[in-house]
Coordinates of C-alpha atoms and ligand atoms in Angstrom, one line a residue:
M7 CA 0.0 0.0 0.0
E8 CA 1.3 3.5 -0.8
T9 CA 1.5 4.9 2.7
S10 CA 0.5 8.4 1.7
K11 CA -2.9 7.3 0.2
I12 CA -5.8 8.2 2.5
T13 CA -9.4 7.2 2.9
I14 CA -12.0 9.9 2.3
A15 CA -15.5 9.4 3.8
V16 CA -18.3 11.7 2.5
D17 CA -21.6 11.5 4.4
G18 CA -24.7 13.6 4.5
F19 CA -28.4 13.9 3.7
A20 CA -30.2 12.8 0.5
A21 CA -29.2 14.5 -2.7
C22 CA -26.8 17.0 -1.2
G23 CA -24.0 16.4 -3.7
K24 CA -22.1 13.6 -2.0
S25 CA -21.5 11.5 -5.0
T26 CA -20.6 14.5 -7.2
L27 CA -17.9 15.5 -4.6
A28 CA -16.6 12.0 -3.8
K29 CA -16.4 11.2 -7.6
A30 CA -14.5 14.4 -8.4
L31 CA -12.1 13.9 -5.5
A32 CA -11.3 10.3 -6.5
K33 CA -10.7 11.5 -10.1
E34 CA -8.4 14.3 -9.0
L35 CA -6.4 12.1 -6.7
G36 CA -6.4 8.9 -8.8
Y37 CA -8.4 7.1 -6.1
V38 CA -11.2 4.5 -6.3
Y39 CA -14.7 6.0 -6.0
V40 CA -17.5 3.9 -4.4
D41 CA -21.1 5.0 -4.2
S42 CA -22.3 3.0 -1.2
G43 CA -25.9 4.2 -1.7
A44 CA -25.9 2.4 -5.1
M45 CA -25.3 -0.8 -3.2
Y46 CA -28.4 -0.4 -0.9
R47 CA -30.3 0.6 -4.0
A48 CA -29.2 -2.6 -5.8
V49 CA -30.3 -4.7 -2.9
T50 CA -33.6 -2.9 -2.9
L51 CA -34.2 -3.6 -6.6
Y52 CA -33.5 -7.3 -5.9
F53 CA -35.9 -7.4 -3.0
L54 CA -38.7 -5.7 -5.1
D55 CA -38.1 -7.9 -8.1
H56 CA -38.1 -11.1 -6.0
H57 CA -40.9 -10.0 -3.6
I58 CA -38.7 -10.3 -0.6
S59 CA -40.4 -8.8 2.5
I60 CA -38.0 -7.0 4.9
E61 CA -40.1 -8.5 7.8
D62 CA -39.0 -12.0 6.7
A63 CA -35.6 -12.5 8.2
D64 CA -35.0 -15.9 6.6
A65 CA -36.0 -14.7 3.2
V66 CA -33.7 -11.7 3.6
E67 CA -30.7 -13.9 4.7
E68 CA -31.3 -16.2 1.7
A69 CA -31.6 -13.3 -0.7
L70 CA -28.4 -11.7 0.5
K71 CA -26.6 -15.0 -0.3
N72 CA -27.8 -14.7 -3.9
I73 CA -26.8 -11.1 -4.4
T74 CA -23.5 -10.0 -5.9
I75 CA -22.8 -6.3 -6.6
H76 CA -19.9 -4.7 -8.4
F77 CA -19.1 -1.5 -10.2
E78 CA -17.8 -1.1 -13.7
N79 CA -16.7 1.9 -15.8
V80 CA -19.1 2.2 -18.7
N81 CA -18.3 5.0 -21.2
G82 CA -16.4 6.9 -18.5
Q83 CA -19.3 6.5 -15.9
N84 CA -19.3 4.4 -12.8
H85 CA -22.2 1.8 -13.3
T86 CA -23.7 -0.5 -10.7
F87 CA -24.0 -4.2 -11.6
L88 CA -26.4 -6.6 -9.7
N89 CA -25.7 -10.3 -10.4
G90 CA -23.8 -9.3 -13.5
K91 CA -26.5 -7.1 -14.9
N92 CA -26.1 -3.4 -15.4
V93 CA -28.8 -1.8 -13.2
E94 CA -27.6 1.7 -13.1
E95 CA -30.8 3.2 -14.5
A96 CA -33.2 0.9 -12.6
I97 CA -31.7 1.7 -9.2
R98 CA -32.3 5.4 -9.6
S99 CA -36.0 5.0 -10.3
M100 CA -38.7 6.4 -7.9
R101 CA -39.8 2.8 -7.3
V102 CA -36.4 2.0 -5.7
S103 CA -36.0 5.5 -4.2
N104 CA -39.2 5.0 -2.3
F105 CA -38.2 1.7 -0.8
V106 CA -34.5 1.9 -0.2
S107 CA -34.5 3.6 3.2
P108 CA -36.7 0.9 4.8
V109 CA -34.4 -1.8 3.3
A110 CA -31.4 0.1 4.7
T111 CA -32.7 -0.2 8.2
V112 CA -32.3 -4.0 8.1
S113 CA -29.2 -5.0 10.1
A114 CA -28.5 -8.1 8.0
V115 CA -28.5 -5.9 4.8
R116 CA -26.1 -3.4 6.5
R117 CA -23.7 -6.1 7.7
A118 CA -23.4 -7.5 4.2
M119 CA -22.9 -4.1 2.6
V120 CA -20.4 -2.8 5.2
E121 CA -18.3 -6.0 4.8
L122 CA -18.2 -5.4 1.0
Q123 CA -17.4 -1.7 1.4
Q124 CA -14.6 -2.4 3.9
E125 CA -13.1 -5.0 1.4
M126 CA -13.2 -2.4 -1.3
G127 CA -11.4 0.2 0.8
A128 CA -8.9 -2.2 2.5
K129 CA -6.0 -0.7 0.6
G130 CA -6.8 3.0 1.2
G131 CA -6.9 5.4 -1.8
I132 CA -10.7 5.5 -1.8
A133 CA -13.4 8.1 -1.7
M134 CA -16.7 6.6 -0.6
D135 CA -20.0 8.4 -0.1
G136 CA -23.0 7.4 2.0
R137 CA -24.6 7.8 5.4
D138 CA -22.4 5.8 7.8
I139 CA -19.0 5.9 6.1
G140 CA -17.3 8.1 8.6
T141 CA -19.1 6.6 11.6
V142 CA -19.1 2.9 10.9
V143 CA -17.5 1.7 7.6
F144 CA -14.2 3.7 7.8
K145 CA -14.1 5.0 11.4
A146 CA -10.4 5.7 11.0
A147 CA -10.7 7.6 7.7
E148 CA -8.2 10.4 7.6
L149 CA -10.7 12.8 6.0
K150 CA -14.4 12.9 6.9
L151 CA -16.7 15.3 5.2
F152 CA -20.4 15.9 6.2
L153 CA -22.4 17.7 3.5
T154 CA -25.6 19.6 4.0
A155 CA -27.8 21.8 1.8
S156 CA -31.3 23.2 2.1
I157 CA -34.2 20.9 1.2
E158 CA -35.2 23.4 -1.5
E159 CA -31.8 23.3 -3.1
R160 CA -31.6 19.5 -2.9
T161 CA -35.0 19.1 -4.5
R162 CA -34.0 21.5 -7.3
R163 CA -30.8 19.6 -7.9
R164 CA -32.5 16.2 -8.0
L165 CA -35.2 17.5 -10.4
V166 CA -32.4 18.8 -12.7
E167 CA -30.8 15.3 -12.6
W168 CA -34.2 13.7 -13.5
E169 CA -34.7 16.2 -16.4
G170 CA -31.2 15.4 -17.6
K171 CA -32.3 11.8 -18.0
G172 CA -35.4 12.9 -19.9
I173 CA -37.8 12.2 -17.0
T174 CA -40.2 15.1 -16.6
D175 CA -43.3 13.5 -15.1
I176 CA -42.0 13.7 -11.5
S177 CA -43.2 16.7 -9.5
A178 CA -41.0 18.8 -7.1
K179 CA -43.4 17.8 -4.3
E180 CA -42.9 14.1 -5.0
V181 CA -39.1 14.5 -5.0
E182 CA -39.1 16.7 -1.8
K183 CA -41.3 14.1 0.0
N184 CA -38.9 11.3 -1.0
L185 CA -35.8 13.2 0.2
S186 CA -37.3 14.3 3.5
T187 CA -38.8 10.8 4.2
R188 CA -35.5 9.2 3.5
D189 CA -33.6 11.7 5.7
L190 CA -36.0 10.9 8.6
I191 CA -35.8 7.1 8.3
D192 CA -32.0 7.3 7.7
S193 CA -31.3 9.5 10.7
T194 CA -33.7 7.7 13.2
R195 CA -33.0 4.0 12.4
A196 CA -31.5 2.0 15.2
D197 CA -28.6 0.5 13.2
S198 CA -26.0 3.0 12.0
P199 CA -28.2 6.1 11.8
L200 CA -27.1 9.0 9.6
C201 CA -25.2 11.4 11.9
Q202 CA -22.1 13.6 11.6
A203 CA -19.0 11.9 12.9
E204 CA -17.3 14.0 15.7
D205 CA -14.2 14.5 13.6
A206 CA -16.1 15.3 10.3
I207 CA -15.8 18.6 8.7
E208 CA -19.3 20.0 7.8
I209 CA -19.8 21.7 4.4
D210 CA -23.1 23.5 3.7
N211 CA -23.0 23.6 0.0
S212 CA -26.4 25.3 -0.6
L213 CA -24.5 28.3 -2.1
L214 CA -21.4 26.6 -3.4
T215 CA -20.8 25.5 -7.0
P216 CA -19.5 21.9 -7.4
T217 CA -16.1 23.5 -8.4
E218 CA -15.9 25.6 -5.3
Q219 CA -16.8 22.6 -3.1
L220 CA -14.3 20.5 -4.9
E221 CA -11.5 23.0 -4.5
F222 CA -12.1 23.3 -0.8
A223 CA -12.2 19.5 -0.2
L224 CA -9.3 18.9 -2.5
Q225 CA -7.1 21.3 -0.6
L226 CA -8.1 19.5 2.7
S227 CA -7.2 16.1 1.1
K228 CA -3.9 17.3 -0.2
D229 CA -2.9 18.8 3.2
I230 CA -3.6 15.5 4.9
I231 CA -1.9 13.5 2.2
E232 CA 1.2 15.6 2.5
K233 CA 1.2 15.3 6.3
K234 CA 0.8 11.5 5.9
A235 CA 3.7 11.4 3.5
T236 CA 5.9 13.2 5.9
G237 CA 4.8 11.0 8.8
L238 CA 2.7 13.6 10.6
V239 CA -0.5 11.6 10.3
T240 CA -0.1 8.0 11.3
N241 CA -3.4 6.1 10.7
Ligands
CDP14 O1 -27.9 9.9 -3.8 P1 -28.9 9.9 -2.7 O2 -28.5 11.0 -1.7 O3 -30.3 10.1 -3.2 O4 -29.0 8.6 -1.9 P2 -28.0 7.3 -2.0 O5 -26.6 7.7 -1.6 O6 -28.2 6.7 -3.4 O7 -28.6 6.4 -0.9 C1 -29.9 5.8 -1.0 C2 -30.3 5.3 0.4 O8 -29.5 4.2 0.8 C3 -30.3 6.3 1.5 O9 -31.4 7.1 1.6 C4 -30.1 5.3 2.7 O10 -31.3 4.8 3.1 C5 -29.3 4.2 2.2 N1 -27.9 4.3 2.5 C6 -27.4 3.9 3.7 O11 -28.3 3.5 4.6 N2 -26.1 3.8 4.0 C7 -25.2 4.3 3.2 N3 -23.9 4.2 3.5 C8 -25.6 4.7 1.9 C9 -27.0 4.7 1.6

């Protein structure tokens, strides 16, 4: 392992630009980028397609044994594969978005995902975004960022994303409801609730452009990498 490579954890509420930032940081630093939310979304898609009830612990355990998730670069974009099939589009649908947070409350699901995420980041040199990355998955991450933005701005950004995909039949109200419901479930669940790690740096990006946000986070990363290279940071 290159000793100066660090682990970057990016956590925060729904649609507040976590993946945009984590992806850009990974690209700038030559690190691996992992979208942990895509993994919970892939499990959710499987549960929906196979009619797995989250109340049925045996069915959940059995289903988890039959699920493999990996990421591949497709035309320069990071795509999610579920059991060898590209599900990048399907996991972003409202059908999955409306069911993913209840699925993510299930401890057996979290255990399986966290194990996979820790394997992916075992060598360092990774930027991962999610809800529990700095608090559970990589507690010793050298850089932890916690992003926030107003619900209005997050709704606006998610609508723009949908429009970019040619989907225009989803209302702002529906998007806002999905984001706020997920925030509530994610931050009140018993297992690994969404919360800011004590040592995380909070960034409210409501008024920041993606470039401004990246410049700030990149500088933080470079400072830590430099300290690590000179032996000033040890983990
Ligand atoms: O991109 P967006 O903010 O809409 O959400 P996401 O990162 O795709 O995550 C979807 C859902 O997965 C979240 O609302 C959480 O319920 C769950 N999740 C989680 O529980 N833990 C993570 N590390 C990542 C996502």
